Short mmCIF file of C-alpha atoms in Angstrom, two decimals:
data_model
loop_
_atom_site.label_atom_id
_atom_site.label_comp_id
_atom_site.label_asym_id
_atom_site.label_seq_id
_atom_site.Cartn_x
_atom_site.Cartn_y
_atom_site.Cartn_z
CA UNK A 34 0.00 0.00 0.00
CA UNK A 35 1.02 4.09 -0.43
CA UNK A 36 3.22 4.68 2.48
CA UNK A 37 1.03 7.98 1.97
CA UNK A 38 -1.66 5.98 4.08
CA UNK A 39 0.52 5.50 7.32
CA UNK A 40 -0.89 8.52 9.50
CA UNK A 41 2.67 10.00 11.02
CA UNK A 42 2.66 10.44 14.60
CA UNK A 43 4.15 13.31 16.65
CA UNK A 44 7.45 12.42 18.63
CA UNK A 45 8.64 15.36 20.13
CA UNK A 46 7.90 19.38 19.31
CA UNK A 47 7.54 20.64 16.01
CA UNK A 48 10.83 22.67 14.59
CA UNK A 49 10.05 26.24 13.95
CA UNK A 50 10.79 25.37 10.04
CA UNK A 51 11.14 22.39 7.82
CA UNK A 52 15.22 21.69 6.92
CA UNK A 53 15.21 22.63 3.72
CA UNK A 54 18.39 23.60 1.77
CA UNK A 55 19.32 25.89 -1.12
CA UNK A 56 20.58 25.47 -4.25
CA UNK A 57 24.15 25.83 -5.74
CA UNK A 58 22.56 29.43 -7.91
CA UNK A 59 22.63 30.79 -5.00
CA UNK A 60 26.16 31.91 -5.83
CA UNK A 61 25.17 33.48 -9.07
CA UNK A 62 26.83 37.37 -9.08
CA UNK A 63 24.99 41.02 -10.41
CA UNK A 64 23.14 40.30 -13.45
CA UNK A 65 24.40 42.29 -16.81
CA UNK A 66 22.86 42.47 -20.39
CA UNK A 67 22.84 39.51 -22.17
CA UNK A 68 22.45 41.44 -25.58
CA UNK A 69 18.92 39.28 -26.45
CA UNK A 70 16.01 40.87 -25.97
CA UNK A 71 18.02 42.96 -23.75
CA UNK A 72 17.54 40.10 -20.96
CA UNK A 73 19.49 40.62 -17.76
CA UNK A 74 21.31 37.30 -16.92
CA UNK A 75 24.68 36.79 -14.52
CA UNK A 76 28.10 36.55 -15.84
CA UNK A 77 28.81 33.02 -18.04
CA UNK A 78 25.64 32.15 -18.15
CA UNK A 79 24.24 32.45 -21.88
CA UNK A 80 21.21 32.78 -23.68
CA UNK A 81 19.15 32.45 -26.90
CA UNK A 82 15.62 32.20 -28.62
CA UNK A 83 13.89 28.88 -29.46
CA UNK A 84 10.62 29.25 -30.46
CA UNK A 85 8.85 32.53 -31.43
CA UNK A 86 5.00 32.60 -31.77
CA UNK A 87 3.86 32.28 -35.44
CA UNK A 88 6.94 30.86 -36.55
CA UNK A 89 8.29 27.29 -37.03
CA UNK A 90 11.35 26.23 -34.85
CA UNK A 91 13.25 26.62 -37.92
CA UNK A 92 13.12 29.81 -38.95
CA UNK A 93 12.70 30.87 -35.46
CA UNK A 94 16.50 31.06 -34.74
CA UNK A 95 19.50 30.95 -37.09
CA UNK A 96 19.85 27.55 -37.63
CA UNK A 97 21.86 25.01 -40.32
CA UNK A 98 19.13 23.76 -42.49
CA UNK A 99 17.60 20.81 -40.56
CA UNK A 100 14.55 20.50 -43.01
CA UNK A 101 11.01 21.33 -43.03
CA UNK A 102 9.14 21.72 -40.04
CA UNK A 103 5.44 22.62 -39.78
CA UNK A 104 4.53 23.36 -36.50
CA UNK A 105 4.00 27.63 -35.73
CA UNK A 106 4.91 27.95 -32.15
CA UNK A 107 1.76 28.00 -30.40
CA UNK A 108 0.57 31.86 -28.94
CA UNK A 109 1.00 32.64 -24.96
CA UNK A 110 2.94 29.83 -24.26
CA UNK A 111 3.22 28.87 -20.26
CA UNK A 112 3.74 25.64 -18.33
CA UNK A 113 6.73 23.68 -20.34
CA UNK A 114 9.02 20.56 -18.59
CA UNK A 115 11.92 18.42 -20.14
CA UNK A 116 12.07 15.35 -21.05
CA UNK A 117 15.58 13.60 -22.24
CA UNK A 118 15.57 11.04 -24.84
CA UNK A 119 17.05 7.87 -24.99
CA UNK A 120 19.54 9.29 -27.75
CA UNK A 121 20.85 12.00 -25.84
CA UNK A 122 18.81 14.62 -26.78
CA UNK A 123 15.33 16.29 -25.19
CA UNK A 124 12.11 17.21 -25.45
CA UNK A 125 10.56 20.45 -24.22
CA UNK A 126 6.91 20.54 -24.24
CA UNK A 127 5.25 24.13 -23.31
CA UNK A 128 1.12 25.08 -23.37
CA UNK A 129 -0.68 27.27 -24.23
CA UNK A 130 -2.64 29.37 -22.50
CA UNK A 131 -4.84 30.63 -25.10
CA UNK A 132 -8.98 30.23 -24.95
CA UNK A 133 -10.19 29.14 -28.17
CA UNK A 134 -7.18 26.72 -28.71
CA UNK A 135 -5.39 26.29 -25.82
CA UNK A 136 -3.40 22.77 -26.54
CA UNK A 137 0.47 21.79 -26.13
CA UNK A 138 3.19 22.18 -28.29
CA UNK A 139 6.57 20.49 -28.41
CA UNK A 140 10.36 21.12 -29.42
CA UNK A 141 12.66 18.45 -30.05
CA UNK A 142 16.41 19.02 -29.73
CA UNK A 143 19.45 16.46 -30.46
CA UNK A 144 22.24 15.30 -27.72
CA UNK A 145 24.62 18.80 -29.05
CA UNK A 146 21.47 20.83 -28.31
CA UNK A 147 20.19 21.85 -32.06
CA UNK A 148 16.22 21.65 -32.90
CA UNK A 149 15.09 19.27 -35.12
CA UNK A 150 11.50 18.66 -34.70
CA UNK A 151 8.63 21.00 -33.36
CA UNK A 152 5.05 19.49 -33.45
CA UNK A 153 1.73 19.51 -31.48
CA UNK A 154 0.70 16.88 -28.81
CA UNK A 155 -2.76 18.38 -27.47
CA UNK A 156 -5.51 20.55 -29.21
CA UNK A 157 -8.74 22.31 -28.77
CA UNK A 158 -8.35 22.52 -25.56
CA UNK A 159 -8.66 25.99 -23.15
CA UNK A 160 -6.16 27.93 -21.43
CA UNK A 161 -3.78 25.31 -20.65
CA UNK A 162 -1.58 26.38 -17.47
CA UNK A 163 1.21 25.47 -15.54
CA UNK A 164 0.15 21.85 -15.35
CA UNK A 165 3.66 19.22 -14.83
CA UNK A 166 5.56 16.04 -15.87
CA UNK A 167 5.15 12.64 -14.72
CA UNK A 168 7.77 10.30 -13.42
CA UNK A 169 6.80 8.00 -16.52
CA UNK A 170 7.50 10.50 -18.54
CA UNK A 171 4.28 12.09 -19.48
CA UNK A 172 2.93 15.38 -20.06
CA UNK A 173 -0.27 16.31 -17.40
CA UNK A 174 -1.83 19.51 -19.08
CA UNK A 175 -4.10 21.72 -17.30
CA UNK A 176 -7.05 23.98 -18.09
CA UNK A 177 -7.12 26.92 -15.79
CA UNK A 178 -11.14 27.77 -16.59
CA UNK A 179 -13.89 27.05 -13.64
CA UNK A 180 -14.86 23.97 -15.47
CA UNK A 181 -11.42 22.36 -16.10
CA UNK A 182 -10.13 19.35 -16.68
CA UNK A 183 -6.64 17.26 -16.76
CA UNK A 184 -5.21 15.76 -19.64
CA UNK A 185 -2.56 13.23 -19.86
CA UNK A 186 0.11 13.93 -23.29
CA UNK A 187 2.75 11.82 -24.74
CA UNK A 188 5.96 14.07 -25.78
CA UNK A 189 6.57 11.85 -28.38
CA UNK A 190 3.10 11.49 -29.54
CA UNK A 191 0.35 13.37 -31.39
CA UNK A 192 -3.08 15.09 -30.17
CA UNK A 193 -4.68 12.15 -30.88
CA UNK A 194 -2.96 9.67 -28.39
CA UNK A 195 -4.06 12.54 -25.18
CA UNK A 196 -6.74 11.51 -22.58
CA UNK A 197 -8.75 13.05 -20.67
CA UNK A 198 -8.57 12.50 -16.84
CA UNK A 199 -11.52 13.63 -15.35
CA UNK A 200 -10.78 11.92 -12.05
CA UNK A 201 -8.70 14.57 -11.52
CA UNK A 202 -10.95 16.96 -10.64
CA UNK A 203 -12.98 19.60 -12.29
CA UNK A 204 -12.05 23.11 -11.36
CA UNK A 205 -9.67 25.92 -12.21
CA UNK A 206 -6.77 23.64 -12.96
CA UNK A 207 -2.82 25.31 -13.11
CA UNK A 208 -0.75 22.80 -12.28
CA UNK A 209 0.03 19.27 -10.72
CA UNK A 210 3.09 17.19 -9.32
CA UNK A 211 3.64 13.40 -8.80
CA UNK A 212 4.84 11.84 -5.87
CA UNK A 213 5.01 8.09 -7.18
CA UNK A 214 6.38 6.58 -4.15
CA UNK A 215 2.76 7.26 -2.44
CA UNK A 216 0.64 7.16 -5.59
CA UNK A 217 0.17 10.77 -5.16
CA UNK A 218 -0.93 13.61 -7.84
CA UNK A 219 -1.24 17.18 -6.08
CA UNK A 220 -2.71 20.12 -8.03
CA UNK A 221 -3.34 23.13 -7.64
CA UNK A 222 -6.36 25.87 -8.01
CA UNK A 223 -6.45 29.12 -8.94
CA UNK A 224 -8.96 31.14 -7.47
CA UNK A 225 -8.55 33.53 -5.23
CA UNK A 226 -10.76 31.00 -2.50
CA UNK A 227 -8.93 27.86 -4.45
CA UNK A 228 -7.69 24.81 -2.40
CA UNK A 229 -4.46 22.35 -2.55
CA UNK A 230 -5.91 19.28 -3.68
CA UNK A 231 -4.43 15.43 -3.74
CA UNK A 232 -5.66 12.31 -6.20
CA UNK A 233 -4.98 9.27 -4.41
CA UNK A 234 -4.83 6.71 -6.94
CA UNK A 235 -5.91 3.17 -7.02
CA UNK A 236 -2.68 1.74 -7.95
CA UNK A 237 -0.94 1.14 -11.10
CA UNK A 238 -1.68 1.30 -14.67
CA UNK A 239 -0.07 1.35 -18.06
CA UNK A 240 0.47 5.36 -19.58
CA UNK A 241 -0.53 6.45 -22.91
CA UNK A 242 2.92 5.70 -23.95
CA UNK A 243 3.32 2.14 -22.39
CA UNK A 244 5.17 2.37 -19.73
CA UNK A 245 3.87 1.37 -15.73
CA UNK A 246 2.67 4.67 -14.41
CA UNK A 247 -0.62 5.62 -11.94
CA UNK A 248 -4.27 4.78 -12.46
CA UNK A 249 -5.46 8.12 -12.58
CA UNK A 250 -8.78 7.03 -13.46
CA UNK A 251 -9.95 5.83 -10.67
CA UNK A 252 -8.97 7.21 -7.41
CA UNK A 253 -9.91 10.00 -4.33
CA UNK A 254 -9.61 13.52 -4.60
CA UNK A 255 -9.41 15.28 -1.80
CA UNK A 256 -8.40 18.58 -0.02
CA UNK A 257 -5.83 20.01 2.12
CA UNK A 258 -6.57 21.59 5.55
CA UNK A 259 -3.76 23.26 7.86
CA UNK A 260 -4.73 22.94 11.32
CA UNK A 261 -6.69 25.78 12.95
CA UNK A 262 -7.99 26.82 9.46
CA UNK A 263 -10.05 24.20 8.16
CA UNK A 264 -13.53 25.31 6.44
CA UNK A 265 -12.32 27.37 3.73
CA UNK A 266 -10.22 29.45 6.34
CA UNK A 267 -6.98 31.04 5.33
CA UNK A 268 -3.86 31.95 6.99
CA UNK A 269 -3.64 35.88 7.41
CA UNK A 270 -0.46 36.29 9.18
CA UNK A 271 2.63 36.24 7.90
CA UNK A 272 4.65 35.42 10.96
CA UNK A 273 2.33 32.53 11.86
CA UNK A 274 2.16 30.66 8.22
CA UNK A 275 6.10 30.59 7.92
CA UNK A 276 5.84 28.14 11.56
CA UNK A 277 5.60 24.84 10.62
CA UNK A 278 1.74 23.31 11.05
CA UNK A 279 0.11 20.04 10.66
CA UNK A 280 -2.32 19.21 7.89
CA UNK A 281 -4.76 16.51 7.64
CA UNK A 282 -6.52 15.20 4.18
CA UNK A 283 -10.38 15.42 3.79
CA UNK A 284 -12.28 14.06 0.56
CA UNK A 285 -13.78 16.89 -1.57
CA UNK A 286 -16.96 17.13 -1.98
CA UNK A 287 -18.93 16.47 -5.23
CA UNK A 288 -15.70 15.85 -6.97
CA UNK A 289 -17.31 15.15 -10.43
CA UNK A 290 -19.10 18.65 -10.29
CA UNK A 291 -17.12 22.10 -10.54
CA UNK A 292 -15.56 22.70 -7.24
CA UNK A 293 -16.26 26.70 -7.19
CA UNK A 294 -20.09 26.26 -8.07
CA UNK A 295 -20.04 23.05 -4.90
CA UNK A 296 -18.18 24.97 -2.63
CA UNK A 297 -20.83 28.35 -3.24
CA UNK A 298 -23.27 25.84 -2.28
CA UNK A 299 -22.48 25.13 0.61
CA UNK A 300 -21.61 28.02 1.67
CA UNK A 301 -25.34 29.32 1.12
CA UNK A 302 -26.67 25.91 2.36
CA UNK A 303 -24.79 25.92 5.63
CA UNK A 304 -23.50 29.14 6.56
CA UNK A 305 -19.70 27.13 6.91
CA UNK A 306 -17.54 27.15 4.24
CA UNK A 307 -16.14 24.35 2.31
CA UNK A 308 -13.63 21.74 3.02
CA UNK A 309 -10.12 23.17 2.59
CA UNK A 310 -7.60 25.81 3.75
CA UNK A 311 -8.46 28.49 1.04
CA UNK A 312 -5.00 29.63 -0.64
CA UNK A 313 -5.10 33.04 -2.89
CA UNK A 314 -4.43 32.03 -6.76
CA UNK A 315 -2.84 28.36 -6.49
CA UNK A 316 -0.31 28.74 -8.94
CA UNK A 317 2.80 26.87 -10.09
CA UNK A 318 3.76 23.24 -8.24
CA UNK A 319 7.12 21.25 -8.19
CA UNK A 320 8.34 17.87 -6.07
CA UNK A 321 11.77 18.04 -4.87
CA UNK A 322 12.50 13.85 -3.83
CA UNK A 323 15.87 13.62 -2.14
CA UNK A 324 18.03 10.78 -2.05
CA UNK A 325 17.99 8.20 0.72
CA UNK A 326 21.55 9.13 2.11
CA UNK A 327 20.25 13.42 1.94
CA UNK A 328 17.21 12.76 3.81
CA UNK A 329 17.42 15.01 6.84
CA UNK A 330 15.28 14.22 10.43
CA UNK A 331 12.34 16.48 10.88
CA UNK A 332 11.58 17.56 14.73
CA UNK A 333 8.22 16.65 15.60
CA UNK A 334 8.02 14.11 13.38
CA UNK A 335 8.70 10.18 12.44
CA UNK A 336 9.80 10.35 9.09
CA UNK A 337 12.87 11.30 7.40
CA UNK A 338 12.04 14.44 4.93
CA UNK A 339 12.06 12.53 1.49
CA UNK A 340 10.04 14.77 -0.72
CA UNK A 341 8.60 18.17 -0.42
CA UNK A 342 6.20 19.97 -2.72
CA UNK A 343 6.63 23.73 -3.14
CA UNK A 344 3.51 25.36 -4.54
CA UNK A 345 3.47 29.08 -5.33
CA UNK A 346 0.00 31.88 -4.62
CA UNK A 347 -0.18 34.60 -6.40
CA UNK A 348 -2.91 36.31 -4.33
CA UNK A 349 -0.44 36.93 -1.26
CA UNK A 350 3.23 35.97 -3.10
CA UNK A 351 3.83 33.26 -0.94
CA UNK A 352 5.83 30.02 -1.97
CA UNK A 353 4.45 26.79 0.43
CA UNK A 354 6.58 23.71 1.19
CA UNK A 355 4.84 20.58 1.77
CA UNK A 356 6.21 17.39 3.44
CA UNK A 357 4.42 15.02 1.98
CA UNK A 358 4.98 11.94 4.28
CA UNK A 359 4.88 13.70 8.29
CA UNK A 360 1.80 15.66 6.92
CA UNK A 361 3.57 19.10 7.80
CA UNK A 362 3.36 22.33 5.63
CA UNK A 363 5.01 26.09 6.23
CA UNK A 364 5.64 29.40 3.94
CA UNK A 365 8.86 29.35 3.25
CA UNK A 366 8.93 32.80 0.49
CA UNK A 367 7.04 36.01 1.16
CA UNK A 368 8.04 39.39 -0.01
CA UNK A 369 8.20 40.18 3.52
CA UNK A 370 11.69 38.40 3.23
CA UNK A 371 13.15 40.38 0.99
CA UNK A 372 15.67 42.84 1.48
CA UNK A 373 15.96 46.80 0.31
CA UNK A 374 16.42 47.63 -1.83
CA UNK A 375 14.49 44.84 -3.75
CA UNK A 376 11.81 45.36 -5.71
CA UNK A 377 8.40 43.04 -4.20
CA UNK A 378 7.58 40.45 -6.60
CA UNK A 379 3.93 40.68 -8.47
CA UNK A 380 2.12 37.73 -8.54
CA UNK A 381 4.36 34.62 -7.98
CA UNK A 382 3.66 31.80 -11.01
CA UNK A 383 5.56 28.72 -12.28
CA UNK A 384 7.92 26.51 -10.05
CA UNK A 385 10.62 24.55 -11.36
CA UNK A 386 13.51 22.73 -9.60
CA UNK A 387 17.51 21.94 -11.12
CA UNK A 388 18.72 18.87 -10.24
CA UNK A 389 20.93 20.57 -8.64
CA UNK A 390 18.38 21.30 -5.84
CA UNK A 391 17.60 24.70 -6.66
CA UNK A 392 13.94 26.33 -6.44
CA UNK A 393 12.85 28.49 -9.56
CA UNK A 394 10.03 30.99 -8.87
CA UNK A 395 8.47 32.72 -12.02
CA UNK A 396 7.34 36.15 -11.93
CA UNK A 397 3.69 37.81 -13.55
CA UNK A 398 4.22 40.97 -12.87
CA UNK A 399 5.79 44.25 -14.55
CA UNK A 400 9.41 43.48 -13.38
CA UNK A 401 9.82 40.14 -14.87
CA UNK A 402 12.08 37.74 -12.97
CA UNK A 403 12.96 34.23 -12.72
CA UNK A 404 14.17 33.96 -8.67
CA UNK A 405 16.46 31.30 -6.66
CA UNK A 406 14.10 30.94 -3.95
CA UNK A 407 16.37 30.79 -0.55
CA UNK A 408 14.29 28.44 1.90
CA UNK A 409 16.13 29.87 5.15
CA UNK A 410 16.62 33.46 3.90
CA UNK A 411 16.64 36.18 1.01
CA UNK A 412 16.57 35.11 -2.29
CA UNK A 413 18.40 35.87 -5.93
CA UNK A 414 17.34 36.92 -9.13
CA UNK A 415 18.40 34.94 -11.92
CA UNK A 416 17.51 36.97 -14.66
CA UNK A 417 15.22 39.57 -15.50
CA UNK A 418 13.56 39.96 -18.90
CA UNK A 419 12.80 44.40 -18.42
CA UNK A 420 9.33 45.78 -20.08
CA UNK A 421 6.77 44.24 -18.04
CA UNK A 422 3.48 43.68 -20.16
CA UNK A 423 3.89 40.08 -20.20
CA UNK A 424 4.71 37.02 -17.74
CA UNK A 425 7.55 34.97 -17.54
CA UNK A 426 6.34 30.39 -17.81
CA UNK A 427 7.07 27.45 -18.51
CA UNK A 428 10.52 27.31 -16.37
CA UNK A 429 12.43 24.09 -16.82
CA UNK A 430 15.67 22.25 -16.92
CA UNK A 431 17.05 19.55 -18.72
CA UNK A 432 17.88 16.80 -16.83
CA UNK A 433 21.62 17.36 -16.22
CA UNK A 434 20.91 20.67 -15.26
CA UNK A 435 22.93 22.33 -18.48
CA UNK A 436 19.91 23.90 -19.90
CA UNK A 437 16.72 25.71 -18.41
CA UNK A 438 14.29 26.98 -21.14
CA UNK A 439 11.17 29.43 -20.21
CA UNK A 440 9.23 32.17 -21.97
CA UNK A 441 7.73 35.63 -21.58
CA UNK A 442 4.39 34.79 -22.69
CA UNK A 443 3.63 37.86 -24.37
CA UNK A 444 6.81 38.76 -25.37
CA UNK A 445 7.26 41.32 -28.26
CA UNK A 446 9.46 39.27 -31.41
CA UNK A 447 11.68 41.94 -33.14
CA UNK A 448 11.33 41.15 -36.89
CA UNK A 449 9.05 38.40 -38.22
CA UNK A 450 7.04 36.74 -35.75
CA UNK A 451 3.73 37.34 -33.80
CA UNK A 452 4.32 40.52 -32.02
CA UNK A 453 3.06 40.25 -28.26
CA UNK A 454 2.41 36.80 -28.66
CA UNK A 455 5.40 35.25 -26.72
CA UNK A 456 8.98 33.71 -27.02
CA UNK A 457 10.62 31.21 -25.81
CA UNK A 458 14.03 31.22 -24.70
CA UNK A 459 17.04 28.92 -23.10
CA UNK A 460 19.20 30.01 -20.42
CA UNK A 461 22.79 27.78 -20.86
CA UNK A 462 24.20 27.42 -17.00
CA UNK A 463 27.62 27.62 -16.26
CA UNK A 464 29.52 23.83 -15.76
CA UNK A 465 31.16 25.23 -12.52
CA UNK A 466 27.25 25.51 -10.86
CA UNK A 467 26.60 21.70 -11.73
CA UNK A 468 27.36 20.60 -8.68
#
């Protein structure tokens, strides 16, 4: 069974915060002009454009001919992740985040990095988010309208070979993480009442692309609840939500219906809000699993920390962590934390972590950043795309950390291209920070 299902008992007084760890960016220096796009970026780190809205990958860039390719990069892209080929080279998948449309597109690159396929895996759907791979190598993409759904993509395969997952939930999907150890999906919601929700699944099922992953059609959904602010309460106080609380799982309720029209229900039915801690604007969501001999002891708690999810909210810029096996969540970013003279960040977004260990926080707002999110103090910039008007998504590394690719959704292409309609990029990291 899930080890998800062992309740963890108390053993001695929670810590004050979870022992969490950054990343080797933290040692990135000033940031200087790249000379693309005028992008700020530190010193030996370089970057270049992938993918431009309207075009194909090929004529996107200045590339050796490589042949014909068909696919326009999709418009407003956002969620992307990696996926690395057999053959040395990589997938990266982004969405888009578009109404009408909506849908995934993909770019192929080979093992010395140059593009040599771009096609489309999902279409007709709507405003597909954040969303997040799986651990079988899957794409889970989200649609971030009230009556959303999940669907489950093959990078290597076409529209037609996506399914729907309806078992999922039905709300305003953004994006999801997989803790396969405990047959665990966790998604989140964003709404400005929205809740952290979990899919326990069944068991074990063969993927769209034939390999063993989770049943994710049959299952429970349910919702999170920190202590002392169950029933759609929320946590006001900054001081109190970065302690360290206990959280218990409750099912949601109607979980085939839309979850904002259920929980308005009962809310006039009852006078009590709805299951759930309410978090402001559920945003981006990453798992961080460390190894078995970097598993640190967690006061107040039986279990080794294995695997924590970090989930971003946009309504209060706050970054959660979650220990998934003691049960135990706490803020660990606020723009309380940050020091002068830095700039507050607007509406945190996508999450993405390096192999490396390091926690990348996406930016909506005017001053465009990617951060290095500093569990136990103030965090970095990593680069900085200046003009505001758009959002940076889709943050994601390859997986020996060499690459991380990400766009500014509504980024303005100089020359040909779809003006406004978003770029995507790839940032090349220095070998001395792959550690």
């Amino acid at each position: 069974k899930p080890t998800q299902e062992l309740m963890p008992q108390p053993t001695e007084e929670l810590a004050m915060e979870l022992p969490l760890n950054a990343g080797p960016l933290m040692n990135i220096g000033p940031l200087e002009d790249s000379g693309v796009d005028s992008i700020l970026i530190p010193s030996d780190f370089e970057i270049r454009r992938v993918a431009i809205s309207g075009l194909t990958a090929s004529t996107s860039i200045p590339l050796p001919s490589i042949g014909v390719i068909n696919y326009p990069w999709h418009t407003f892209p956002d969620g992307g992740a990696v996926f690395d080929l057999d053959d040395g080279g990589w997938i990266y998948v982004s969405n888009s985040e578009t109404t009408l449309t909506g849908g995934c597109g993909a770019l192929r690159f080979d093992q010395d990095g140059q593009i040599i396929d771009s096609y489309p895996i999902l279409r007709n759907t709507r405003r597909n988010c954040a969303s997040g791979p799986t651990p079988w190598q899957t794409w889970l993409s989200c649609e971030e309208v009230s009556d959303g759904r999940v669907y489950e993509c093959d990078p290597l395969g076409t529209p037609s070979t996506a399914r729907e997952l309806p078992a999922l939930g039905i709300f305003n999907h953004e994006a999801v993480a997989v803790d396969l150890k405990t047959q665990t999906i966790y998604l989140t919601e964003d709404a400005g009442d929205g809740r952290l929700y979990r899919f326990r699944s069944s068991g074990m099922a063969t993927s769209i692309n034939g390999r063993p992953g989770l049943d994710m059609q049959n299952g429970t959904l349910e919702v999170l609840e920190i202590e002392g602010f169950e029933a759609g309460a929320y946590q006001e106080d900054f001081t109190d939500a970065r302690t360290v609380k206990r959280v218990h799982w409750v099912p949601a309720q109607s979980p085939d219906r839309p979850q904002s029209e259920v929980r308005s229900e009962i809310q006039n039915a009852t006078g009590i809000g709805a299951p759930g801690t309410a978090f402001k604007g559920g945003e981006g969501i990453w798992i961080q699993e460390l190894s078995e001999d970097q598993q640190p002891t967690v006061s107040g708690a039986t279990n080794p920390l294995r695997a924590v999810v970090y989930f971003a909210c946009k309504g209060d810029n706050r970054v959660y962590a979650l220990d998934v096996d003691n049960d135990l969540i706490e803020v660990v970013f606020d723009n309380e934390q940050l020091m002068a003279p830095d700039i507050p960040f607007d509406d945190v977004d996508n999450i993405t972590i390096s192999p490396m260990g390091d926690v990348i926080v996406a930016e909506d707002g005017d001053a465009m950043r990617l951060m290095v999110m500093n569990p136990s103090g103030p965090s970095k910039i990593l680069l900085q795309v200046p003009g505001g008007g758009s959002e940076l998504t889709g943050p994601a590394f390859t997986g020996n950390g060499k690459f991380l690719y990400f766009s500014s959704q509504r980024g303005g292409a100089a020359g040909p291209g779809l003006s406004g309609l978003g770029i995507t990029y790839e940032l090349r990291i220095p070998d001395s920070l792959l550690v």
